[in-house]
Short mmCIF file of C-alpha atoms in Angstrom, two decimals:
data_model
loop_
_atom_site.label_atom_id
_atom_site.label_comp_id
_atom_site.label_asym_id
_atom_site.label_seq_id
_atom_site.Cartn_x
_atom_site.Cartn_y
_atom_site.Cartn_z
CA ALA Y 1 14.82 17.97 1.81
CA ARG Y 2 14.90 16.35 -1.66
CA GLY Y 3 16.36 13.12 -0.08
CA LEU Y 4 13.44 13.00 2.41
CA ALA Y 5 10.82 13.56 -0.22
CA GLU Y 6 12.27 10.81 -2.44
CA ALA Y 7 12.29 8.41 0.60
CA GLY Y 8 8.59 9.11 1.15
CA VAL Y 9 8.88 11.00 4.36
CA THR Y 10 5.98 13.43 4.30
CA ASP Y 11 5.65 14.33 8.03
CA VAL Y 12 8.88 16.22 8.17
CA ALA Y 13 9.63 19.40 6.40
CA VAL Y 14 12.99 21.42 5.81
CA PRO Y 15 12.89 25.12 5.41
CA ARG Y 16 13.46 26.38 1.90
CA VAL Y 17 16.82 28.19 1.24
CA TYR Y 18 16.64 31.27 -0.78
CA GLU Y 19 19.84 30.99 -2.93
CA ALA Y 20 19.59 34.48 -4.25
CA LEU Y 21 19.92 35.98 -0.89
CA THR Y 22 22.46 33.46 0.54
CA THR Y 23 26.05 34.23 0.54
CA ARG Y 24 29.23 32.27 1.76
CA ARG Y 25 28.69 33.96 5.34
CA VAL Y 26 24.91 34.26 5.44
CA LEU Y 27 22.31 31.45 4.99
CA VAL Y 28 18.87 32.83 4.33
CA SER Y 29 16.08 30.34 4.84
CA GLU Y 30 12.30 30.11 5.28
CA TRP Y 31 10.83 31.44 8.48
CA ILE Y 32 8.91 28.84 10.40
CA ASP Y 33 6.03 29.77 12.83
CA GLY Y 34 5.94 27.09 15.49
CA ARG Y 35 7.08 25.88 18.71
CA LYS Y 36 10.54 24.18 19.47
CA LEU Y 37 10.29 20.58 21.06
CA SER Y 38 11.73 22.05 24.24
CA GLU Y 39 8.58 24.13 24.57
CA CYS Y 40 6.15 21.29 23.76
CA SER Y 41 4.24 19.10 26.27
CA THR Y 42 5.28 15.54 26.98
CA GLU Y 43 2.54 13.97 24.89
CA GLU Y 44 3.50 16.21 21.91
CA VAL Y 45 7.26 15.23 22.41
CA ARG Y 46 6.31 11.50 22.45
CA GLU Y 47 4.24 11.91 19.24
CA LEU Y 48 6.96 14.08 17.42
CA VAL Y 49 9.83 11.90 18.48
CA ALA Y 50 8.54 8.87 16.65
CA ILE Y 51 8.48 11.03 13.47
CA GLY Y 52 11.87 12.43 14.17
CA GLN Y 53 13.31 9.00 14.69
CA GLU Y 54 11.92 7.78 11.24
CA CYS Y 55 13.45 10.94 9.74
CA PHE Y 56 16.84 10.21 11.27
CA LEU Y 57 16.89 6.60 10.19
CA VAL Y 58 15.95 7.61 6.68
CA GLN Y 59 18.95 10.04 6.68
CA LEU Y 60 21.37 7.64 8.14
CA LEU Y 61 20.41 4.37 6.48
CA GLN Y 62 18.85 5.56 3.16
CA THR Y 63 19.96 8.91 1.97
CA GLY Y 64 23.49 8.89 3.60
CA PHE Y 65 23.32 12.63 4.51
CA PHE Y 66 22.15 13.29 8.10
CA HIS Y 67 21.57 16.09 10.44
CA SER Y 68 24.12 15.80 13.23
CA ASP Y 69 22.65 18.12 15.81
CA PRO Y 70 18.91 17.16 16.31
CA HIS Y 71 18.49 18.85 19.83
CA PRO Y 72 14.99 20.04 20.81
CA GLY Y 73 15.93 23.53 19.63
CA ASN Y 74 16.45 22.30 16.17
CA LEU Y 75 13.14 20.41 16.02
CA MET Y 76 9.99 22.49 15.76
CA ARG Y 77 6.25 21.76 15.78
CA PRO Y 78 4.80 24.18 13.19
CA HIS Y 79 1.46 25.94 13.64
CA ASP Y 80 0.43 25.02 10.31
CA GLN Y 81 0.20 21.19 10.31
CA SER Y 82 -0.97 20.98 6.81
CA ARG Y 83 2.56 20.91 5.24
CA ALA Y 84 4.30 18.77 7.94
CA ARG Y 85 4.02 17.84 11.65
CA LEU Y 86 7.74 18.34 12.39
CA VAL Y 87 10.17 20.85 10.92
CA LEU Y 88 13.91 20.31 11.06
CA ILE Y 89 16.05 23.42 11.15
CA ASP Y 90 19.77 24.53 11.32
CA PHE Y 91 21.65 22.23 9.00
CA GLY Y 92 24.96 23.75 10.26
CA LEU Y 93 26.34 20.38 11.37
CA VAL Y 94 25.86 17.59 8.94
CA ALA Y 95 27.74 14.36 7.82
CA ARG Y 96 27.65 11.80 5.08
CA VAL Y 97 27.67 8.01 5.22
CA GLN Y 98 28.96 5.78 2.35
CA ARG Y 99 26.56 3.12 1.09
CA LYS Y 100 28.92 0.29 2.48
CA ASP Y 101 28.67 1.74 5.86
CA GLN Y 102 24.95 2.13 5.63
CA ASP Y 103 24.58 -1.69 4.83
CA LEU Y 104 26.93 -2.47 7.83
CA PHE Y 105 24.63 -0.28 10.13
CA VAL Y 106 21.65 -2.18 9.07
CA SER Y 107 23.45 -5.46 9.92
CA SER Y 108 24.59 -4.07 13.05
CA ILE Y 109 21.14 -3.12 14.25
CA ILE Y 110 19.82 -6.57 13.40
CA HIS Y 111 22.66 -8.27 15.33
CA LEU Y 112 22.32 -5.93 18.25
CA ALA Y 113 18.63 -6.40 18.41
CA ASN Y 114 19.02 -10.21 18.25
CA LYS Y 115 21.98 -10.23 20.77
CA ASP Y 116 24.21 -11.84 18.06
CA TYR Y 117 27.50 -10.37 19.25
CA ALA Y 118 29.66 -12.83 17.19
CA ALA Y 119 28.25 -11.51 13.96
CA LEU Y 120 28.45 -7.89 15.33
CA ILE Y 121 32.21 -8.33 15.55
CA ASP Y 122 32.21 -8.80 11.71
CA ASP Y 123 30.31 -5.66 11.33
CA PHE Y 124 32.59 -3.69 13.53
CA VAL Y 125 35.54 -5.02 11.41
CA GLY Y 126 33.79 -3.90 8.28
CA LEU Y 127 33.23 -0.40 9.74
CA GLY Y 128 36.75 -0.02 10.79
CA ILE Y 129 36.13 -0.04 14.52
CA LEU Y 130 38.01 -3.38 15.05
CA PRO Y 131 41.00 -4.82 13.08
CA PRO Y 132 40.37 -8.00 11.07
CA ASP Y 133 42.85 -9.88 13.32
CA CYS Y 134 41.30 -8.79 16.60
CA ASN Y 135 41.12 -11.40 19.56
CA ARG Y 136 37.49 -12.36 19.19
CA ALA Y 137 37.67 -14.53 22.43
CA LYS Y 138 38.42 -11.41 24.44
CA VAL Y 139 36.06 -9.02 22.46
CA LEU Y 140 32.93 -11.10 22.59
CA PRO Y 141 32.48 -11.11 26.42
CA LEU Y 142 33.38 -7.51 26.75
CA MET Y 143 30.99 -6.66 23.93
CA ASP Y 144 28.15 -8.47 25.68
CA LYS Y 145 28.92 -6.60 28.95
CA ALA Y 146 29.12 -3.20 27.21
CA LEU Y 147 26.24 -3.40 24.76
CA SER Y 148 23.51 -5.46 26.40
CA PRO Y 149 22.65 -2.86 29.08
CA TYR Y 150 22.53 -0.22 26.31
CA VAL Y 151 20.14 -2.23 24.13
CA LYS Y 152 17.68 -2.55 27.01
CA GLY Y 153 17.21 1.21 26.78
CA GLY Y 154 16.30 3.66 29.51
CA GLY Y 155 19.31 5.94 29.13
CA ALA Y 156 22.34 6.56 31.35
CA LYS Y 157 20.59 5.83 34.61
CA LYS Y 158 19.30 2.44 33.48
CA TYR Y 159 22.71 1.69 31.96
CA GLU Y 160 24.33 2.30 35.29
CA GLN Y 161 21.79 0.19 37.15
CA GLU Y 162 22.43 -2.67 34.57
CA LEU Y 163 26.20 -2.38 34.84
CA LYS Y 164 26.06 -2.56 38.67
CA THR Y 165 23.89 -5.55 38.52
CA LEU Y 166 26.15 -7.16 35.88
CA TYR Y 167 29.30 -6.62 38.06
CA GLY Y 168 27.52 -7.77 41.25
CA MET Y 169 27.38 -4.33 42.93
CA ASP Y 170 24.46 -4.77 45.46
CA GLY Y 171 25.33 -1.59 47.57
CA SER Y 172 27.61 -3.29 50.03
CA VAL Y 173 31.29 -2.10 50.32
CA GLU Y 174 32.70 -5.37 49.50
CA SER Y 175 30.51 -5.97 46.27
CA THR Y 176 31.23 -2.38 45.18
CA VAL Y 177 34.95 -2.74 45.55
CA GLY Y 178 34.97 -6.10 43.79
CA GLY Y 179 32.63 -4.97 40.95
CA PHE Y 180 34.78 -1.80 40.40
CA GLN Y 181 37.96 -4.02 40.20
CA ALA Y 182 36.30 -6.29 37.70
CA MET Y 183 35.13 -3.30 35.63
CA THR Y 184 38.50 -1.68 35.72
CA SER Y 185 40.06 -4.94 34.56
CA ASP Y 186 37.71 -5.00 31.61
CA MET Y 187 38.48 -1.39 30.75
CA LEU Y 188 42.24 -2.13 30.72
CA THR Y 189 41.74 -5.17 28.60
CA VAL Y 190 39.87 -2.92 26.12
CA LEU Y 191 42.61 -0.20 26.14
CA ASN Y 192 45.55 -2.51 26.05
CA ASP Y 193 44.52 -5.64 24.31
CA ILE Y 194 41.88 -4.62 21.81
CA PRO Y 195 43.30 -1.99 19.18
CA PHE Y 196 39.85 -0.31 18.26
CA SER Y 197 39.59 2.90 16.30
CA ILE Y 198 36.73 5.40 15.67
CA PRO Y 199 36.00 6.50 12.27
CA PRO Y 200 35.97 10.19 11.64
CA TYR Y 201 32.19 10.88 11.16
CA PHE Y 202 31.32 8.60 14.16
CA ALA Y 203 31.73 11.51 16.50
CA LEU Y 204 28.80 13.40 14.70
CA LEU Y 205 26.86 10.16 14.51
CA ALA Y 206 27.24 9.56 18.27
CA ARG Y 207 26.31 13.31 18.97
CA ALA Y 208 23.18 12.83 16.90
CA VAL Y 209 22.16 9.49 18.50
CA VAL Y 210 22.85 10.79 21.99
CA THR Y 211 20.86 14.00 21.43
CA LEU Y 212 17.84 12.20 19.78
CA GLU Y 213 17.84 9.38 22.47
CA GLY Y 214 18.04 12.02 25.35
CA LEU Y 215 14.90 13.83 23.83
CA ALA Y 216 13.08 10.53 23.41
CA LEU Y 217 13.89 9.54 27.05
CA GLN Y 218 11.91 12.64 28.27
CA ALA Y 219 8.82 11.28 26.92
CA ASP Y 220 9.54 7.62 27.46
CA PRO Y 221 11.93 6.66 30.32
CA ASP Y 222 12.36 3.07 28.84
CA TYR Y 223 13.11 4.25 25.41
CA GLY Y 224 15.86 2.23 23.48
CA LEU Y 225 16.92 3.33 20.08
CA VAL Y 226 18.11 -0.01 18.77
CA LEU Y 227 14.74 -1.86 19.33
CA GLU Y 228 12.78 1.23 18.10
CA ALA Y 229 14.92 1.19 14.86
CA TYR Y 230 14.38 -2.43 14.19
CA PRO Y 231 11.00 -2.14 12.34
CA PHE Y 232 12.57 0.46 10.00
CA VAL Y 233 15.41 -1.98 9.34
CA ALA Y 234 12.98 -4.78 8.82
CA ARG Y 235 11.10 -2.68 6.21
CA LYS Y 236 14.36 -1.90 4.48
CA LEU Y 237 15.31 -5.51 4.28
CA LEU Y 238 11.94 -6.42 2.74
CA SER Y 239 11.94 -3.78 0.17
CA SER Y 240 15.55 -3.53 -1.01
CA ASP Y 241 17.01 -5.61 -3.87
CA ARG Y 242 20.64 -4.65 -3.23
CA PRO Y 243 22.92 -7.71 -2.73
CA GLU Y 244 24.30 -6.62 0.63
CA LEU Y 245 20.88 -6.24 2.19
CA GLN Y 246 19.62 -9.39 0.47
CA LYS Y 247 22.51 -11.14 2.30
CA ALA Y 248 21.32 -9.60 5.56
CA LEU Y 249 17.81 -10.62 4.79
CA GLN Y 250 18.83 -14.26 4.10
CA GLU Y 251 20.77 -14.22 7.40
CA VAL Y 252 17.61 -13.38 9.24
CA LEU Y 253 15.34 -15.78 7.48
CA TYR Y 254 17.65 -18.74 7.21
CA GLY Y 255 19.20 -18.54 10.70
CA GLY Y 256 16.44 -20.42 12.40
CA GLY Y 257 17.01 -21.28 16.09
CA ASP Y 258 16.38 -24.98 15.44
CA PRO Y 259 19.53 -26.60 14.07
CA ALA Y 260 17.39 -28.90 12.05
CA LEU Y 261 15.96 -25.99 10.23
CA LYS Y 262 19.22 -24.26 9.27
CA GLY Y 263 19.32 -23.62 5.46
CA VAL Y 264 15.50 -23.22 5.16
CA VAL Y 265 13.29 -20.33 5.66
CA THR Y 266 11.73 -20.72 9.09
CA PRO Y 267 7.97 -19.76 8.86
CA THR Y 268 7.95 -18.23 12.21
CA ARG Y 269 10.90 -16.04 11.37
CA LEU Y 270 9.25 -14.88 8.26
CA ALA Y 271 6.10 -14.10 10.04
CA ALA Y 272 8.11 -12.25 12.78
CA LEU Y 273 9.96 -10.24 10.23
CA VAL Y 274 6.78 -9.25 8.41
CA ASN Y 275 5.38 -8.11 11.81
CA SER Y 276 8.36 -6.26 12.72
CA ALA Y 277 8.22 -4.21 9.46
CA ALA Y 278 4.76 -3.26 10.46
CA GLY Y 279 5.99 -2.18 13.85
CA VAL Y 280 4.91 -5.25 15.92
CA VAL Y 281 8.01 -6.65 17.37
CA ALA Y 282 8.22 -9.89 19.47
CA ARG Y 283 10.66 -9.46 22.31
CA GLN Y 284 12.58 -11.63 24.82
CA GLU Y 285 14.66 -11.24 27.96
CA GLY Y 286 12.29 -8.75 29.66
CA ALA Y 287 11.44 -6.86 26.58
CA ALA Y 288 15.01 -6.13 25.92
CA PHE Y 289 15.91 -8.03 22.63
CA VAL Y 290 14.01 -8.91 19.51
CA ASP Y 291 12.90 -12.53 19.35
CA LEU Y 292 13.31 -13.56 15.69
CA ASP Y 293 11.69 -16.98 16.44
CA ALA Y 294 8.34 -15.78 17.85
CA VAL Y 295 5.38 -14.25 16.28
CA PRO Y 296 3.86 -11.38 18.44
CA ASP Y 297 0.61 -12.23 20.19
CA GLU Y 298 -0.88 -9.07 18.94
CA GLY Y 299 0.49 -9.30 15.53
CA LEU Y 300 -0.92 -8.58 12.04
CA THR Y 301 -3.98 -10.16 10.83
CA PRO Y 302 -3.65 -12.51 7.89
CA ALA Y 303 -5.36 -9.96 5.65
CA ALA Y 304 -3.02 -7.23 6.73
CA ALA Y 305 0.10 -9.40 6.37
CA ALA Y 306 -0.92 -10.49 2.85
CA ALA Y 307 -1.56 -6.96 1.78
CA PHE Y 308 1.93 -6.02 3.01
CA VAL Y 309 3.68 -9.00 1.54
CA LEU Y 310 1.88 -8.09 -1.92
CA SER Y 311 2.84 -4.42 -1.68
CA PRO Y 312 5.83 -2.81 -3.29
CA ASP Y 313 7.44 -2.62 0.15
CA ALA Y 314 8.00 -6.31 0.20
CA ALA Y 315 9.26 -6.84 -3.41
CA SER Y 316 12.65 -8.00 -2.22
CA ILE Y 317 11.15 -10.77 0.11
CA ARG Y 318 8.93 -12.08 -2.75
CA ALA Y 319 11.90 -12.27 -5.09
CA LEU Y 320 13.82 -14.21 -2.42
CA LEU Y 321 10.92 -16.51 -1.40
CA ALA Y 322 10.17 -17.69 -5.03
CA ASP Y 323 12.19 -20.89 -4.70
CA GLU Y 324 11.22 -21.31 -1.08
CA ALA Y 325 7.55 -21.04 -1.91
CA ALA Y 326 7.87 -23.73 -4.47
CA GLY Y 327 9.73 -25.92 -2.19
CA ALA Y 328 7.37 -25.48 0.70
CA SER Y 329 4.42 -26.19 -1.46
CA ASP Y 330 6.01 -29.27 -2.93
CA LEU Y 331 6.81 -30.48 0.52
CA LEU Y 332 3.19 -30.02 1.66
CA LEU Y 333 1.80 -31.58 -1.46
CA ARG Y 334 4.11 -34.66 -1.00
CA GLN Y 335 3.15 -34.96 2.70
CA ALA Y 336 -0.64 -34.64 1.85
CA LEU Y 337 -0.51 -37.22 -0.94
CA ARG Y 338 1.49 -39.67 1.26
CA LYS Y 339 -1.17 -39.35 3.93
CA ALA Y 340 -4.30 -39.16 1.91
CA VAL Y 341 -3.69 -41.89 -0.80
CA PRO Y 342 -3.23 -44.77 1.57
CA LEU Y 343 -6.28 -43.64 3.48
CA VAL Y 344 -8.39 -43.56 0.37
CA ALA Y 345 -7.15 -46.80 -0.77
CA ALA Y 346 -7.76 -48.55 2.52
CA ALA Y 347 -11.44 -47.24 2.29
CA LEU Y 348 -12.07 -48.83 -1.09
CA PRO Y 349 -14.28 -51.88 -0.92
CA GLN Y 350 -12.33 -55.09 -1.13
CA PRO Y 351 -13.54 -58.36 -2.86
CA PRO Y 352 -14.19 -61.28 -0.56
CA ARG Y 353 -11.40 -63.79 -0.06
CA LEU Y 354 -12.15 -67.16 -1.58
CA PRO Y 355 -10.27 -70.33 -0.31
CA PHE Y 356 -9.51 -71.54 -3.85
CA LEU Y 357 -8.14 -68.25 -5.22
CA PRO Y 358 -5.12 -66.35 -4.22
CA PRO Y 359 -5.75 -63.34 -1.98
CA PRO Y 360 -6.56 -60.09 -4.00
CA PRO Y 361 -3.81 -57.53 -4.38
CA GLU Y 362 -3.57 -54.67 -2.04
CA PRO Y 363 -5.17 -51.47 -3.55
CA LEU Y 364 -1.86 -49.74 -3.95
CA GLU Y 365 -0.46 -52.64 -5.85
CA LEU Y 366 -3.10 -52.46 -8.48
CA PRO Y 367 -1.99 -51.34 -11.93
CA VAL Y 368 -2.95 -47.77 -12.96
CA PRO Y 369 -2.61 -46.33 -16.50
CA LEU Y 370 -0.23 -43.47 -17.12
CA PRO Y 371 -0.76 -40.67 -19.61
CA PRO Y 372 1.26 -41.34 -22.69
CA ARG Y 373 4.81 -39.86 -22.84
CA ALA Y 374 5.50 -37.23 -25.61
CA GLY Y 375 7.02 -39.16 -28.51
CA ALA Y 376 5.87 -42.63 -27.15
CA ALA Y 377 5.14 -45.53 -29.49
CA THR Y 378 1.68 -45.38 -30.93
CA GLY Y 379 -0.81 -47.95 -32.08
CA GLY Y 380 -2.94 -46.88 -35.08
CA GLY Y 381 -1.90 -43.28 -34.56
CA VAL Y 382 -2.97 -43.30 -31.01
CA PRO Y 383 -0.35 -42.93 -28.21
CA LEU Y 384 -0.17 -46.02 -26.01
CA PRO Y 385 -0.57 -45.62 -22.26
CA SER Y 386 1.79 -47.36 -19.97
CA LEU Y 387 0.93 -49.15 -16.57
CA THR Y 388 2.51 -48.86 -13.27
CA SER Y 389 1.22 -49.65 -9.68
CA ALA Y 390 -0.34 -47.13 -7.67
CA ARG Y 391 2.33 -47.35 -5.02
CA ALA Y 392 5.09 -46.73 -7.61
CA LEU Y 393 3.20 -43.73 -8.94
CA LEU Y 394 2.73 -42.34 -5.43
CA ASP Y 395 6.49 -42.87 -4.67
CA ALA Y 396 7.35 -41.08 -7.94
CA LEU Y 397 5.11 -38.10 -7.48
CA ALA Y 398 5.56 -37.88 -3.64
CA PRO Y 399 8.96 -39.15 -2.54
CA PRO Y 400 9.03 -39.97 1.21
CA LEU Y 401 9.89 -37.02 3.44
CA SER Y 402 13.27 -36.95 5.34
CA ARG Y 403 13.23 -36.16 9.10
CA ASP Y 404 14.31 -32.59 8.52
CA GLU Y 405 11.59 -32.21 5.77
CA GLU Y 406 9.05 -33.54 8.28
CA LEU Y 407 10.10 -30.89 10.89
CA TYR Y 408 9.97 -28.13 8.26
CA ALA Y 409 6.51 -29.32 7.23
CA LEU Y 410 5.31 -29.28 10.74
CA SER Y 411 6.44 -25.60 11.11
CA LEU Y 412 4.63 -24.73 7.90
CA VAL Y 413 1.37 -26.39 9.09
CA ASP Y 414 1.58 -24.57 12.48
CA LEU Y 415 1.86 -21.29 10.66
CA LEU Y 416 -1.24 -22.06 8.53
CA LYS Y 417 -3.08 -23.00 11.62
CA SER Y 418 -2.38 -19.82 13.32
CA THR Y 419 -3.21 -17.66 10.25
CA LEU Y 420 -5.88 -19.54 8.26
CA GLY Y 421 -7.41 -21.84 10.74
CA GLU Y 422 -7.66 -25.53 11.60
CA GLU Y 423 -9.28 -26.65 8.36
CA ALA Y 424 -6.70 -25.13 6.08
CA ALA Y 425 -3.92 -26.55 8.18
CA ALA Y 426 -5.57 -29.98 8.10
CA LEU Y 427 -6.00 -29.83 4.39
CA ALA Y 428 -2.33 -28.88 3.88
CA ALA Y 429 -1.16 -31.52 6.25
CA GLY Y 430 -3.16 -34.13 4.37
CA ASP Y 431 -5.28 -35.06 7.45
CA LEU Y 432 -8.24 -36.37 5.48
CA SER Y 433 -9.22 -39.12 7.93
CA GLN Y 434 -11.74 -37.25 9.99
CA ASP Y 435 -13.76 -35.64 7.35
CA PRO Y 436 -12.60 -36.37 3.77
CA VAL Y 437 -15.65 -34.92 2.22
CA ALA Y 438 -15.02 -31.58 3.85
CA ALA Y 439 -11.35 -31.68 2.79
CA ALA Y 440 -12.47 -32.55 -0.72
CA ARG Y 441 -14.68 -29.62 -0.95
CA ALA Y 442 -11.94 -27.31 0.36
CA ALA Y 443 -9.46 -28.68 -2.12
CA ARG Y 444 -11.67 -28.46 -5.18
CA PRO Y 445 -11.57 -24.52 -5.57
CA ILE Y 446 -7.75 -24.62 -4.87
CA LEU Y 447 -7.15 -27.26 -7.58
CA ALA Y 448 -9.47 -25.39 -10.03
CA ALA Y 449 -7.46 -22.18 -9.47
CA ALA Y 450 -4.28 -24.02 -10.00
CA LEU Y 451 -5.43 -25.47 -13.28
CA GLU Y 452 -6.63 -22.08 -14.50
CA ALA Y 453 -3.19 -20.51 -13.43
CA GLN Y 454 -1.31 -22.93 -15.65
CA GLY Y 455 -2.46 -21.30 -18.80
CA PRO Y 456 -3.19 -22.80 -22.18
CA ALA Y 457 0.50 -23.79 -22.93
CA ALA Y 458 0.42 -26.31 -20.15
CA ALA Y 459 -3.19 -27.42 -20.65
CA ASP Y 460 -2.30 -30.75 -22.33
CA SER Y 461 0.56 -31.82 -20.03
CA ALA Y 462 0.40 -34.99 -18.17
CA VAL Y 463 0.10 -33.29 -14.75
CA ALA Y 464 -2.71 -31.11 -16.14
CA ARG Y 465 -4.61 -34.19 -17.27
CA LEU Y 466 -4.23 -35.90 -13.92
CA ALA Y 467 -5.23 -32.64 -12.09
CA ARG Y 468 -8.39 -32.38 -14.27
CA ALA Y 469 -9.29 -36.17 -13.38
CA ALA Y 470 -8.80 -35.36 -9.71
CA LEU Y 471 -11.02 -32.35 -10.06
CA GLN Y 472 -13.74 -34.37 -11.62
CA LEU Y 473 -13.53 -36.91 -8.79
CA LEU Y 474 -13.77 -34.02 -6.14
CA GLU Y 475 -16.68 -32.62 -7.85
CA THR Y 476 -18.46 -36.00 -7.60
CA VAL Y 477 -17.62 -36.30 -3.87
CA ASP Y 478 -18.88 -32.70 -3.32
CA ALA Y 479 -22.30 -33.74 -4.85
CA LEU Y 480 -22.69 -36.77 -2.33
CA PRO Y 481 -25.27 -36.40 0.35
CA PHE Y 482 -23.12 -37.50 3.27
CA GLY Y 483 -20.21 -35.82 4.99
CA GLY Y 484 -21.27 -35.08 8.55
CA GLY Y 485 -21.55 -31.42 8.18
CA GLY Y 486 -18.81 -31.24 5.71
CA ARG Y 487 -20.20 -28.20 3.91
CA ALA Y 488 -20.38 -26.20 7.09
CA GLY Y 489 -16.72 -27.30 7.85
CA ALA Y 490 -15.50 -26.20 4.51
CA ASP Y 491 -17.23 -22.91 4.78
CA ARG Y 492 -15.76 -22.23 8.20
CA GLY Y 493 -12.31 -23.32 6.79
CA ALA Y 494 -12.66 -20.87 3.86
CA ASP Y 495 -13.60 -17.98 5.90
CA PRO Y 496 -10.06 -16.90 6.78
CA LEU Y 497 -8.96 -17.21 3.27
CA ARG Y 498 -11.89 -15.16 2.13
CA GLU Y 499 -11.11 -12.50 4.49
CA VAL Y 500 -7.52 -12.47 3.28
CA LEU Y 501 -8.59 -12.12 -0.42
CA ALA Y 502 -11.36 -9.49 0.61
CA GLY Y 503 -8.59 -7.22 2.05
CA VAL Y 504 -6.50 -7.31 -0.99
CA SER Y 505 -6.64 -4.42 -3.56
CA ASP Y 506 -6.89 -4.97 -7.24
CA THR Y 507 -3.25 -4.26 -7.66
CA GLU Y 508 -2.21 -6.59 -4.96
CA ARG Y 509 -4.51 -9.16 -6.41
CA ALA Y 510 -2.73 -8.85 -9.72
CA VAL Y 511 0.62 -9.31 -7.91
CA LEU Y 512 -0.84 -12.48 -6.26
CA GLN Y 513 -2.02 -13.91 -9.42
CA GLU Y 514 1.36 -13.35 -11.02
CA GLU Y 515 3.11 -15.14 -8.10
CA LEU Y 516 0.59 -18.02 -8.13
CA ASP Y 517 1.15 -18.41 -11.95
CA ARG Y 518 5.00 -18.82 -11.24
CA LEU Y 519 4.38 -21.16 -8.32
CA ALA Y 520 2.00 -23.38 -10.35
CA GLY Y 521 4.41 -23.48 -13.23
CA ARG Y 522 7.27 -24.52 -10.89
CA LEU Y 523 5.14 -27.12 -9.30
CA ARG Y 524 4.06 -28.63 -12.56
CA GLU Y 525 7.70 -28.86 -13.84
CA ARG Y 526 8.72 -30.83 -10.71
CA LEU Y 527 5.75 -33.19 -11.04
CA GLU Y 528 6.40 -33.59 -14.76
CA GLU Y 529 10.07 -34.52 -14.06
CA ARG Y 530 8.93 -37.15 -11.49
CA LEU Y 531 6.17 -38.63 -13.60
CA ALA Y 532 8.58 -39.06 -16.52
CA ALA Y 533 10.60 -41.45 -14.38
CA VAL Y 534 7.71 -43.96 -14.38
CA GLN Y 535 6.21 -43.41 -17.78
#
């Protein structure tokens, strides 16, 4: 009971034990007035099974002490629903799970849900089910045949149907005999060639899983425990700071389906994981497996996603993504500068060409002054600025993107488009050619917020001075009378962002400000380092 309370489980109660009346042979506990789940309607069972499932996962994966006999007679719906909606009784059969095994269970659920059986073999080795030197070439196809039908859910009958389909048993005598022979061959391979073992507490765990799943199947014939457990696992990954679970989280986020995006956080995977933690799971293969590379169609709104990411439940993901956020922001900034600066330069009025004079230099070849470097030579006590070409300054502040960086930037822009709208995505991508005035109006409050977030310590830095000059230029553009409806466009682009900020509490807003301060500081440091190369 204490473990459930510490884990925040409020819908499940455990009867109080009267220690003074309890002896070695007699356990005296609180009397509960209610109905056992075996006496409840299908609708009530469906509602309470979801609560019981959450309770079981907390016991197995969080507290490490679980009730091993959750049959309908041990689960009660109390008449008094003010204390709890479900009561768990009869703790005569319990088991403990070590922290190491809990972490491996979490990894196993992720790999099962994602049909990653190669990684699942490593989990089984860690759990002691398979030896480290097992023949993986033999284990992998057999694991696929044995576990894929189970993950699809539906209980024993559906499992039998899936196995028959898998072994080509279409009802005819020939197919049945052939399929049975193939199945027997696989079973003999398992028994003779794969020296597996079952840890002692697995019998109690299997009993609990089978009992709970059988109860759930009464209310939902398509119920599958692995997929139903995935949202809980996603929440655990996002909130835990333990190294083992951080490793599993990195595996989910960095294991993008596109080989070009290996080693970076895939935005779709991040969005899919946040949606999964909220209980909205994108599925594949006939709704049988979790699709880690797809955002659900009916997923979280941007406001709900932002509130979740800024909540204490997502502290782990924020810590992990600190470097990624700086890298992604820097990447988008480089892309935007490399797109926008040449466009702006091309739009500048050019002097006429005269036959007796050399052609005027290209706008990007014109010299531009640089802020003086700290400790630079002075003239009359005033630091002397240096000069460089606009192109050299652009190349220094925004180095060209590699092919892999361009692909990553595209995925970031697609995510912004699906969450914050076309205008925000166009601004992040640097697509200023269609409506530069609207883009300038949209960029102005963002730049002002970034300057404010830098704090007084960085107010006199070279990057801060450049940013203030850019802000003054944007304010001048904002006051111009032309723009082809730029104000309306900017307002439309800001609406999703305003909705996100409106749905954030004061506590979450403080967390957001703190994260933005860190991000602005990291971006400033990167720009300062690049600017120093040309000063």
